[in-house]
Tab-separated table of C-alpha atoms in Angstrom:
chain	number	residue	atom	x	y	z
A	1	UNK	CA	0.000	0.000	0.000
A	2	UNK	CA	1.376	3.362	-1.032
A	3	UNK	CA	1.105	6.358	1.239
A	4	UNK	CA	1.805	8.727	-1.650
A	5	UNK	CA	-1.236	10.327	-3.242
A	6	UNK	CA	-1.116	12.054	-6.588
A	7	UNK	CA	-3.765	14.242	-8.125
A	8	UNK	CA	-5.375	13.390	-11.446
A	9	UNK	CA	-3.927	16.549	-13.005
A	10	UNK	CA	-0.421	15.624	-11.882
A	11	UNK	CA	-0.758	12.101	-13.268
A	12	UNK	CA	-2.152	13.360	-16.565
A	13	UNK	CA	0.681	15.879	-16.858
A	14	UNK	CA	3.338	13.226	-16.233
A	15	UNK	CA	1.742	10.805	-18.654
A	16	UNK	CA	1.341	13.529	-21.277
A	17	UNK	CA	5.030	14.432	-21.226
A	18	UNK	CA	5.968	10.794	-21.182
A	19	UNK	CA	3.757	10.180	-24.234
A	20	UNK	CA	5.273	13.134	-26.051
A	21	UNK	CA	8.625	11.436	-25.617
A	22	UNK	CA	7.433	7.885	-26.212
A	23	UNK	CA	5.418	8.764	-29.334
A	24	UNK	CA	7.937	11.178	-30.787
A	25	UNK	CA	8.390	8.917	-33.799
A	26	UNK	CA	4.829	9.685	-34.854
A	27	UNK	CA	6.081	13.224	-35.532
A	28	UNK	CA	8.795	11.790	-37.756
A	29	UNK	CA	6.056	10.105	-39.750
A	30	UNK	CA	4.194	13.445	-39.850
A	31	UNK	CA	7.233	15.069	-41.461
A	32	UNK	CA	7.620	12.141	-43.861
A	33	UNK	CA	3.971	12.095	-44.892
A	34	UNK	CA	3.896	15.866	-45.403
A	35	UNK	CA	7.040	15.781	-47.564
A	36	UNK	CA	5.416	13.021	-49.623
A	37	UNK	CA	2.252	15.133	-50.011
A	38	UNK	CA	4.349	18.159	-51.006
A	39	UNK	CA	6.006	16.068	-53.725
A	40	UNK	CA	2.586	14.939	-54.983
A	41	UNK	CA	1.404	18.564	-54.956
A	42	UNK	CA	4.260	19.850	-57.104
A	43	UNK	CA	2.229	19.339	-60.275
A	44	UNK	CA	-0.426	21.648	-58.850
A	45	UNK	CA	-3.698	20.582	-57.273
A	46	UNK	CA	-5.694	21.730	-60.280
A	47	UNK	CA	-5.174	23.459	-63.575
A	48	UNK	CA	-7.185	25.253	-66.178
A	49	UNK	CA	-6.568	27.012	-69.446
A	50	UNK	CA	-7.890	29.203	-72.179
A	51	UNK	CA	-6.928	29.300	-75.804
A	52	UNK	CA	-7.339	31.993	-78.426
A	53	UNK	CA	-5.809	32.811	-81.793
A	54	UNK	CA	-2.814	34.515	-80.273
A	55	UNK	CA	-3.004	34.094	-76.543
A	56	UNK	CA	-2.979	30.768	-74.754
A	57	UNK	CA	-3.167	30.798	-71.005
A	58	UNK	CA	-2.395	27.829	-68.782
A	59	UNK	CA	-2.887	28.190	-65.081
A	60	UNK	CA	-1.613	25.825	-62.413
A	61	UNK	CA	-2.981	26.205	-58.916
A	62	UNK	CA	-0.955	25.466	-55.804
A	63	UNK	CA	-2.448	24.832	-52.407
A	64	UNK	CA	-1.529	22.703	-49.389
A	65	UNK	CA	-4.852	20.811	-49.596
A	66	UNK	CA	-3.234	17.455	-50.302
A	67	UNK	CA	-0.804	17.975	-47.425
A	68	UNK	CA	-3.791	18.575	-45.160
A	69	UNK	CA	-5.520	15.408	-46.411
A	70	UNK	CA	-2.384	13.368	-45.745
A	71	UNK	CA	-2.103	14.990	-42.304
A	72	UNK	CA	-5.715	14.036	-41.558
A	73	UNK	CA	-4.898	10.420	-42.432
A	74	UNK	CA	-1.824	10.657	-40.208
A	75	UNK	CA	-3.966	12.038	-37.372
A	76	UNK	CA	-6.426	9.152	-37.738
A	77	UNK	CA	-3.687	6.502	-37.732
A	78	UNK	CA	-1.902	8.132	-34.783
A	79	UNK	CA	-5.136	8.199	-32.783
A	80	UNK	CA	-5.829	4.523	-33.522
A	81	UNK	CA	-2.239	3.579	-32.716
A	82	UNK	CA	-2.174	5.137	-29.240
A	83	UNK	CA	-5.146	3.001	-28.177
A	84	UNK	CA	-3.311	-0.254	-28.919
A	85	UNK	CA	-2.131	-2.457	-26.078
A	86	UNK	CA	1.623	-1.766	-26.328
A	87	UNK	CA	0.941	1.959	-26.037
A	88	UNK	CA	-1.579	1.515	-23.238
A	89	UNK	CA	0.959	-0.575	-21.328
A	90	UNK	CA	3.246	2.479	-21.253
A	91	UNK	CA	0.794	3.993	-18.772
A	92	UNK	CA	1.639	1.386	-16.163
A	93	UNK	CA	5.010	3.060	-15.666
A	94	UNK	CA	2.990	5.542	-13.623
A	95	UNK	CA	0.319	5.446	-10.983
A	96	UNK	CA	-2.522	5.524	-13.422
A	97	UNK	CA	-6.204	5.171	-14.103
A	98	UNK	CA	-8.112	4.666	-17.330
A	99	UNK	CA	-9.287	8.257	-17.130
A	100	UNK	CA	-5.826	9.764	-16.707
A	101	UNK	CA	-4.550	7.578	-19.536
A	102	UNK	CA	-7.297	8.773	-21.886
A	103	UNK	CA	-6.923	12.417	-20.858
A	104	UNK	CA	-3.181	12.313	-21.500
A	105	UNK	CA	-3.865	10.623	-24.849
A	106	UNK	CA	-6.315	13.405	-25.765
A	107	UNK	CA	-3.759	16.040	-24.747
A	108	UNK	CA	-1.223	14.272	-26.939
A	109	UNK	CA	-3.701	14.331	-29.841
A	110	UNK	CA	-4.326	18.046	-29.246
A	111	UNK	CA	-0.575	18.695	-29.440
A	112	UNK	CA	-0.287	16.528	-32.547
A	113	UNK	CA	-3.207	18.413	-34.126
A	114	UNK	CA	-1.661	21.821	-33.350
A	115	UNK	CA	1.637	20.751	-34.869
A	116	UNK	CA	-0.091	19.019	-37.789
A	117	UNK	CA	-2.303	21.990	-38.653
A	118	UNK	CA	0.473	24.572	-38.451
A	119	UNK	CA	2.961	22.532	-40.478
A	120	UNK	CA	0.307	21.509	-43.040
A	121	UNK	CA	-0.679	25.088	-43.739
A	122	UNK	CA	2.879	26.428	-43.707
A	123	UNK	CA	3.856	23.675	-46.148
A	124	UNK	CA	1.937	25.666	-48.765
A	125	UNK	CA	4.763	28.226	-48.587
A	126	UNK	CA	7.390	25.525	-49.061
A	127	UNK	CA	5.420	24.316	-52.068
A	128	UNK	CA	5.485	27.825	-53.510
A	129	UNK	CA	9.216	28.171	-52.894
A	130	UNK	CA	9.966	24.872	-54.642
A	131	UNK	CA	7.881	25.896	-57.666
A	132	UNK	CA	9.539	29.306	-57.719
A	133	UNK	CA	13.174	28.358	-57.108
A	134	UNK	CA	13.439	24.847	-58.542
A	135	UNK	CA	10.698	24.713	-61.181
A	136	UNK	CA	11.323	28.360	-62.200
A	137	UNK	CA	7.652	29.187	-62.434
A	138	UNK	CA	6.191	32.667	-62.460
A	139	UNK	CA	4.270	32.506	-59.251
A	140	UNK	CA	1.413	34.717	-58.154
A	141	UNK	CA	0.015	34.585	-54.700
A	142	UNK	CA	-3.686	35.284	-54.354
A	143	UNK	CA	-3.821	33.870	-50.861
A	144	UNK	CA	-5.346	36.005	-48.173
A	145	UNK	CA	-3.494	37.845	-45.474
A	146	UNK	CA	-2.551	36.961	-41.943
A	147	UNK	CA	-6.086	37.125	-40.578
A	148	UNK	CA	-7.158	34.319	-42.889
A	149	UNK	CA	-4.042	32.330	-42.001
A	150	UNK	CA	-5.191	32.287	-38.372
A	151	UNK	CA	-8.622	31.125	-39.544
A	152	UNK	CA	-6.917	28.382	-41.573
A	153	UNK	CA	-4.887	27.155	-38.596
A	154	UNK	CA	-7.960	27.050	-36.349
A	155	UNK	CA	-10.115	25.222	-38.903
A	156	UNK	CA	-7.352	22.766	-39.841
A	157	UNK	CA	-6.780	22.092	-36.134
A	158	UNK	CA	-10.479	21.370	-35.624
A	159	UNK	CA	-10.531	18.996	-38.611
A	160	UNK	CA	-7.497	17.175	-37.235
A	161	UNK	CA	-9.101	16.935	-33.784
A	162	UNK	CA	-12.324	15.624	-35.307
A	163	UNK	CA	-10.531	12.948	-37.307
A	164	UNK	CA	-8.297	12.204	-34.319
A	165	UNK	CA	-11.401	11.723	-32.154
A	166	UNK	CA	-12.879	9.352	-34.779
A	167	UNK	CA	-9.632	7.394	-34.817
A	168	UNK	CA	-9.512	7.283	-31.028
A	169	UNK	CA	-13.074	5.925	-30.800
A	170	UNK	CA	-12.469	3.341	-33.523
A	171	UNK	CA	-9.205	2.333	-31.872
A	172	UNK	CA	-11.046	1.936	-28.557
A	173	UNK	CA	-13.729	-0.243	-30.155
A	174	UNK	CA	-11.034	-2.412	-31.732
A	175	UNK	CA	-9.589	-2.948	-28.247
A	176	UNK	CA	-12.972	-4.249	-27.136
A	177	UNK	CA	-13.268	-6.722	-30.006
A	178	UNK	CA	-10.933	-7.468	-32.873
A	179	UNK	CA	-14.010	-8.037	-35.018
A	180	UNK	CA	-14.113	-4.276	-35.513
A	181	UNK	CA	-10.860	-4.537	-37.478
A	182	UNK	CA	-12.901	-6.279	-40.171
A	183	UNK	CA	-16.165	-4.501	-39.539
A	184	UNK	CA	-14.990	-0.902	-39.987
A	185	UNK	CA	-13.359	-1.302	-43.428
A	186	UNK	CA	-16.371	-3.316	-44.631
A	187	UNK	CA	-18.727	-0.668	-43.280
A	188	UNK	CA	-16.716	2.176	-44.834
A	189	UNK	CA	-16.348	0.571	-48.271
A	190	UNK	CA	-19.999	-0.529	-48.178
A	191	UNK	CA	-21.094	3.039	-47.447
A	192	UNK	CA	-19.008	4.298	-50.369
A	193	UNK	CA	-20.758	1.816	-52.656
A	194	UNK	CA	-24.139	2.924	-51.315
A	195	UNK	CA	-23.183	6.542	-52.069
A	196	UNK	CA	-22.885	5.579	-55.704
A	197	UNK	CA	-26.320	3.950	-55.742
A	198	UNK	CA	-28.439	6.364	-53.705
A	199	UNK	CA	-29.439	9.458	-55.669
A	200	UNK	CA	-29.215	12.189	-53.055
A	201	UNK	CA	-26.257	10.778	-51.233
A	202	UNK	CA	-26.143	8.617	-48.175
A	203	UNK	CA	-24.239	8.944	-44.930
A	204	UNK	CA	-20.756	9.838	-46.219
A	205	UNK	CA	-21.844	12.721	-48.442
A	206	UNK	CA	-24.210	14.046	-45.792
A	207	UNK	CA	-21.473	13.914	-43.147
A	208	UNK	CA	-19.153	15.673	-45.596
A	209	UNK	CA	-21.748	18.377	-46.245
A	210	UNK	CA	-22.444	18.741	-42.527
A	211	UNK	CA	-18.848	19.690	-41.732
A	212	UNK	CA	-16.977	20.607	-44.901
A	213	UNK	CA	-19.741	22.633	-46.546
A	214	UNK	CA	-20.524	24.668	-43.453
A	215	UNK	CA	-19.689	28.269	-44.276
A	216	UNK	CA	-20.542	29.831	-40.909
A	217	UNK	CA	-17.461	29.641	-38.706
A	218	UNK	CA	-19.370	29.716	-35.425
A	219	UNK	CA	-21.522	26.747	-36.500
A	220	UNK	CA	-18.509	24.860	-37.819
A	221	UNK	CA	-16.645	25.296	-34.525
A	222	UNK	CA	-19.754	24.168	-32.624
A	223	UNK	CA	-20.244	21.100	-34.797
A	224	UNK	CA	-16.627	19.938	-34.712
A	225	UNK	CA	-15.998	20.627	-31.028
A	226	UNK	CA	-19.218	18.963	-29.882
A	227	UNK	CA	-18.656	15.953	-32.131
A	228	UNK	CA	-15.037	15.557	-31.037
A	229	UNK	CA	-16.005	15.840	-27.349
A	230	UNK	CA	-18.815	13.275	-27.827
A	231	UNK	CA	-16.451	10.874	-29.605
A	232	UNK	CA	-13.784	11.252	-26.911
A	233	UNK	CA	-16.337	10.683	-24.117
A	234	UNK	CA	-17.572	7.559	-25.911
A	235	UNK	CA	-13.989	6.324	-26.303
A	236	UNK	CA	-13.176	7.004	-22.630
A	237	UNK	CA	-16.307	5.091	-21.575
A	238	UNK	CA	-15.326	2.135	-23.742
A	239	UNK	CA	-11.717	2.078	-22.526
A	240	UNK	CA	-12.916	2.284	-18.889
A	241	UNK	CA	-14.685	-1.044	-19.396
A	242	UNK	CA	-11.487	-2.810	-20.416
A	243	UNK	CA	-9.675	-5.061	-17.974
A	244	UNK	CA	-6.879	-3.400	-16.033
A	245	UNK	CA	-4.103	-5.338	-17.776
A	246	UNK	CA	-4.271	-8.383	-19.994
B	1	UNK	CA	0.352	37.776	-37.235
B	2	UNK	CA	2.132	35.069	-39.226
B	3	UNK	CA	5.328	35.905	-37.378
B	4	UNK	CA	3.508	35.557	-34.075
B	5	UNK	CA	2.311	32.110	-35.101
B	6	UNK	CA	5.796	31.168	-36.208
B	7	UNK	CA	7.214	32.282	-32.857
B	8	UNK	CA	4.492	30.295	-31.077
B	9	UNK	CA	5.289	27.236	-33.178
B	10	UNK	CA	8.995	27.604	-32.446
B	11	UNK	CA	8.203	27.978	-28.758
B	12	UNK	CA	6.018	24.885	-28.803
B	13	UNK	CA	8.729	22.783	-30.413
B	14	UNK	CA	11.363	24.183	-28.066
B	15	UNK	CA	9.147	23.387	-25.085
B	16	UNK	CA	8.441	19.890	-26.382
B	17	UNK	CA	12.130	19.222	-26.862
B	18	UNK	CA	12.923	20.639	-23.440
B	19	UNK	CA	10.152	18.590	-21.861
B	20	UNK	CA	11.249	15.469	-23.705
B	21	UNK	CA	14.836	16.171	-22.738
B	22	UNK	CA	13.990	15.709	-19.091
B	23	UNK	CA	13.278	12.058	-19.875
B	24	UNK	CA	15.864	11.275	-22.524
B	25	UNK	CA	18.568	12.888	-24.582
B	26	UNK	CA	17.571	14.606	-27.814
B	27	UNK	CA	17.240	12.119	-30.637
B	28	UNK	CA	17.266	12.509	-34.361
B	29	UNK	CA	13.479	12.944	-34.539
B	30	UNK	CA	13.758	16.208	-32.651
B	31	UNK	CA	16.311	17.487	-35.105
B	32	UNK	CA	14.165	16.330	-38.004
B	33	UNK	CA	11.266	18.326	-36.598
B	34	UNK	CA	13.416	21.376	-35.952
B	35	UNK	CA	14.922	21.286	-39.458
B	36	UNK	CA	11.515	20.754	-41.104
B	37	UNK	CA	9.818	23.561	-39.198
B	38	UNK	CA	12.817	25.821	-39.852
B	39	UNK	CA	12.468	25.163	-43.571
B	40	UNK	CA	8.746	25.942	-43.344
B	41	UNK	CA	9.436	29.168	-41.460
B	42	UNK	CA	12.119	30.240	-43.934
B	43	UNK	CA	9.772	29.453	-46.821
B	44	UNK	CA	7.069	31.579	-45.223
B	45	UNK	CA	9.468	34.529	-45.011
B	46	UNK	CA	10.830	33.908	-48.514
B	47	UNK	CA	7.347	33.744	-50.059
B	48	UNK	CA	6.605	37.217	-48.785
B	49	UNK	CA	9.808	38.515	-50.365
B	50	UNK	CA	10.141	36.572	-53.603
B	51	UNK	CA	6.699	36.046	-55.081
B	52	UNK	CA	5.174	38.488	-57.540
B	53	UNK	CA	3.409	41.563	-56.337
B	54	UNK	CA	-0.078	40.972	-55.136
B	55	UNK	CA	-2.241	41.021	-58.196
B	56	UNK	CA	-5.223	43.282	-58.145
B	57	UNK	CA	-8.712	41.947	-58.081
B	58	UNK	CA	-10.596	43.001	-61.169
B	59	UNK	CA	-14.097	44.302	-60.862
B	60	UNK	CA	-16.909	41.778	-60.821
B	61	UNK	CA	-17.121	38.311	-62.234
B	62	UNK	CA	-17.585	36.768	-65.670
B	63	UNK	CA	-20.902	38.520	-66.307
B	64	UNK	CA	-19.477	41.952	-65.530
B	65	UNK	CA	-16.624	41.397	-67.980
B	66	UNK	CA	-18.961	40.142	-70.697
B	67	UNK	CA	-21.204	43.157	-70.191
B	68	UNK	CA	-18.196	45.477	-70.267
B	69	UNK	CA	-17.030	43.981	-73.554
B	70	UNK	CA	-20.502	44.293	-75.030
B	71	UNK	CA	-20.843	47.947	-74.011
B	72	UNK	CA	-17.333	48.662	-75.335
B	73	UNK	CA	-18.348	47.297	-78.732
B	74	UNK	CA	-21.560	49.318	-78.713
B	75	UNK	CA	-19.823	52.556	-77.720
B	76	UNK	CA	-17.102	52.174	-80.348
B	77	UNK	CA	-19.571	51.326	-83.089
B	78	UNK	CA	-21.432	54.556	-82.236
B	79	UNK	CA	-18.217	56.561	-82.100
B	80	UNK	CA	-18.676	57.294	-78.403
B	81	UNK	CA	-15.059	56.769	-77.475
B	82	UNK	CA	-15.322	59.103	-74.493
B	83	UNK	CA	-17.362	56.343	-72.860
B	84	UNK	CA	-14.696	53.747	-73.577
B	85	UNK	CA	-11.772	55.334	-71.708
B	86	UNK	CA	-11.781	52.508	-69.197
B	87	UNK	CA	-10.646	50.075	-71.878
B	88	UNK	CA	-8.132	52.315	-73.680
B	89	UNK	CA	-4.763	50.564	-73.824
B	90	UNK	CA	-2.745	52.612	-76.268
B	91	UNK	CA	-3.060	55.763	-78.346
B	92	UNK	CA	-0.861	56.540	-81.368
B	93	UNK	CA	-0.880	59.596	-83.629
B	94	UNK	CA	0.544	59.648	-87.161
B	95	UNK	CA	0.876	63.342	-87.983
B	96	UNK	CA	0.601	64.884	-91.409
B	97	UNK	CA	-0.551	61.818	-93.376
B	98	UNK	CA	-0.457	62.894	-97.007
B	99	UNK	CA	-1.389	59.700	-98.908
B	100	UNK	CA	-4.798	59.398	-100.534
B	101	UNK	CA	-5.280	55.797	-99.471
B	102	UNK	CA	-4.688	53.803	-96.332
B	103	UNK	CA	-4.497	50.001	-96.339
B	104	UNK	CA	-5.068	48.369	-92.976
B	105	UNK	CA	-3.589	44.918	-92.852
B	106	UNK	CA	-3.298	42.254	-90.198
B	107	UNK	CA	-2.374	38.586	-89.825
B	108	UNK	CA	-4.982	36.336	-91.493
B	109	UNK	CA	-6.175	34.864	-88.206
B	110	UNK	CA	-6.164	38.108	-86.235
B	111	UNK	CA	-9.795	38.742	-86.991
B	112	UNK	CA	-10.118	41.871	-84.947
B	113	UNK	CA	-12.571	44.635	-85.518
B	114	UNK	CA	-11.350	48.030	-86.755
B	115	UNK	CA	-13.691	50.972	-86.343
B	116	UNK	CA	-13.055	53.969	-88.540
B	117	UNK	CA	-14.297	57.476	-87.907
B	118	UNK	CA	-13.869	60.059	-90.633
B	119	UNK	CA	-13.048	63.454	-89.264
B	120	UNK	CA	-15.318	66.356	-90.050
B	121	UNK	CA	-12.737	69.111	-90.313
B	122	UNK	CA	-9.463	69.522	-92.160
B	123	UNK	CA	-7.016	67.382	-90.244
B	124	UNK	CA	-4.287	65.239	-91.793
B	125	UNK	CA	-3.507	63.299	-88.629
B	126	UNK	CA	-4.356	59.584	-88.391
B	127	UNK	CA	-5.210	58.766	-84.817
B	128	UNK	CA	-5.253	55.177	-83.607
B	129	UNK	CA	-6.790	53.990	-80.348
B	130	UNK	CA	-6.295	50.448	-79.159
B	131	UNK	CA	-9.015	49.206	-76.852
B	132	UNK	CA	-9.030	45.896	-75.119
B	133	UNK	CA	-10.490	43.671	-72.536
B	134	UNK	CA	-7.956	42.870	-69.845
B	135	UNK	CA	-6.728	39.360	-69.094
B	136	UNK	CA	-8.399	38.211	-65.933
B	137	UNK	CA	-8.295	34.816	-64.315
B	138	UNK	CA	-10.910	34.144	-61.655
B	139	UNK	CA	-11.394	37.887	-61.320
B	140	UNK	CA	-7.690	38.686	-60.906
B	141	UNK	CA	-6.119	41.085	-63.344
B	142	UNK	CA	-3.103	39.828	-65.302
B	143	UNK	CA	-3.324	42.424	-68.072
B	144	UNK	CA	0.226	43.603	-67.470
B	145	UNK	CA	1.657	40.381	-68.897
B	146	UNK	CA	-0.236	40.625	-72.193
B	147	UNK	CA	1.960	41.868	-75.040
B	148	UNK	CA	0.268	44.418	-77.249
B	149	UNK	CA	0.218	43.985	-81.030
B	150	UNK	CA	2.899	45.792	-83.002
B	151	UNK	CA	1.305	48.619	-84.983
B	152	UNK	CA	3.302	50.272	-87.747
B	153	UNK	CA	2.520	52.753	-90.461
B	154	UNK	CA	4.812	52.382	-93.469
B	155	UNK	CA	3.909	54.306	-96.589
B	156	UNK	CA	0.181	53.887	-97.045
B	157	UNK	CA	-0.018	50.613	-95.103
B	158	UNK	CA	-0.980	50.367	-91.487
B	159	UNK	CA	0.003	46.903	-90.309
B	160	UNK	CA	-1.206	45.250	-87.161
B	161	UNK	CA	0.996	42.389	-86.047
B	162	UNK	CA	-0.325	40.544	-83.042
B	163	UNK	CA	2.179	38.701	-80.881
B	164	UNK	CA	1.570	35.059	-80.165
B	165	UNK	CA	1.821	34.309	-76.482
B	166	UNK	CA	1.757	31.175	-74.391
B	167	UNK	CA	1.298	32.311	-70.856
B	168	UNK	CA	1.960	29.878	-68.029
B	169	UNK	CA	0.755	31.101	-64.684
B	170	UNK	CA	1.239	29.489	-61.323
B	171	UNK	CA	-1.191	30.725	-58.747
B	172	UNK	CA	-0.914	29.962	-55.063
B	173	UNK	CA	-4.379	29.866	-53.549
B	174	UNK	CA	-5.694	29.581	-50.039
B	175	UNK	CA	-5.986	26.147	-48.491
B	176	UNK	CA	-9.393	24.504	-48.088
B	177	UNK	CA	-9.857	25.448	-44.406
B	178	UNK	CA	-9.721	29.097	-45.502
B	179	UNK	CA	-11.658	28.695	-48.762
B	180	UNK	CA	-14.485	26.985	-46.874
B	181	UNK	CA	-15.318	30.307	-45.238
B	182	UNK	CA	-14.225	32.779	-47.895
B	183	UNK	CA	-16.324	31.138	-50.604
B	184	UNK	CA	-13.439	30.813	-53.096
B	185	UNK	CA	-13.602	27.931	-55.529
B	186	UNK	CA	-10.706	25.820	-56.698
B	187	UNK	CA	-12.862	24.541	-59.565
B	188	UNK	CA	-15.028	26.500	-62.048
B	189	UNK	CA	-12.355	28.914	-63.161
B	190	UNK	CA	-13.242	31.713	-65.502
B	191	UNK	CA	-11.164	33.772	-67.859
B	192	UNK	CA	-11.756	36.922	-69.795
B	193	UNK	CA	-9.191	37.968	-72.280
B	194	UNK	CA	-7.944	38.744	-75.635
B	195	UNK	CA	-10.644	40.858	-77.228
B	196	UNK	CA	-9.126	43.980	-78.688
B	197	UNK	CA	-10.532	46.647	-80.960
B	198	UNK	CA	-8.823	49.313	-82.986
B	199	UNK	CA	-10.474	52.648	-83.463
B	200	UNK	CA	-9.138	54.945	-86.174
B	201	UNK	CA	-9.777	58.614	-86.740
B	202	UNK	CA	-8.752	59.430	-90.272
B	203	UNK	CA	-8.933	62.431	-92.603
B	204	UNK	CA	-12.362	62.616	-94.190
B	205	UNK	CA	-11.231	62.132	-97.810
B	206	UNK	CA	-8.983	59.177	-97.118
B	207	UNK	CA	-9.768	56.019	-99.112
B	208	UNK	CA	-9.576	52.902	-96.937
B	209	UNK	CA	-8.663	49.331	-97.867
B	210	UNK	CA	-8.739	46.351	-95.540
B	211	UNK	CA	-6.775	43.123	-95.571
B	212	UNK	CA	-7.716	40.492	-93.028
B	213	UNK	CA	-9.538	42.958	-90.782
B	214	UNK	CA	-13.206	43.720	-90.302
B	215	UNK	CA	-13.579	47.359	-91.120
B	216	UNK	CA	-16.590	49.225	-89.775
B	217	UNK	CA	-17.081	52.857	-90.604
B	218	UNK	CA	-18.613	54.739	-87.704
B	219	UNK	CA	-21.533	56.894	-88.594
B	220	UNK	CA	-21.555	59.695	-86.011
């Protein structure tokens, strides 16, 4: 019996810093995946043109959209990974509870999302520099100013948190039963097929519209934050039901 | 504001490394992160310095440009060039033109309209006005990169030699998280370009010939 008592906040803090160190390699993969996305984006994310008798115009558009998509995938995989048993066993280095473990995991995902969103959006500048210096292209920047950059970071962060929360819940469910490893891909691919059959879209397109087509910032923040919180609470509840250590 | 974010990012990484350092020594991943973020930060600074000047946003969308072109044509065909100042690109005067005829020639596929106004008074000057619709892409004005046709008067021949141009533009746009709230589209691009008109004021007794141009005499 230990006479030492530690507060939940203290435990979470210790576990959070430990997880930053233990999961540092996930940030290496973030760098790798973003560099890969930058390479894929070098051809431009879209192009258009116009032709006349004497003037032909070809326009190539650059944007860090693909980098953000790759970062979202990274966020999802990272969130699933930290729910796996080897990662959960790290927690037993400390006096721990399921709640403190989950809270430190969420804090880790918040940090990962901050880093992911900032680097993803700044990678657009690296993309521009490569096209300007290496590809020798005449580059025009029609991007907005600093105020929109802040908006971009906030929105990208919320997307990453939302996807991270989805990954964390799915990872938690997989810990309950390995059947979910099969069930989720089947469900996802099945839904994609249904999207092609149903005229007005099914779940995937409606979910996409619900978040990605929302043009009112206040509503978007509300939707993403509430969904992420709900998903995290569901994941915490599921992980609390797991045995202490198997 | 960007600098503030960069400083915050640098601080976050520094703090993470410092925090991680209390558990273990710095490993290569930390350096990878530091180098990558440094490159991103340097790129952000370099973009501000090296990219082209911010291009101006032209007025209105596709419809506005189409309407502008239509009204330009109408005004020129009525000889109301004072209403077409907005589209005036170039003005050339050939003083003391003494020939009895003037042949206006252009490349076979130029196909541009030439409006001719015969002066009322005694004036031997041939005045040429080049009007044109600017090059805009998605409402942004790129007119400054369009090369104007070479216009020369040699003897009794006024030749219009348009310059063939292949323009390759690279445009850096906002990322989706910004476009979602600013309403910009990455698809459905629109262009307006290339239409140019020549308006001539010539002595009233001058005989005009046209080669490969559509000549329209303005009846004022």
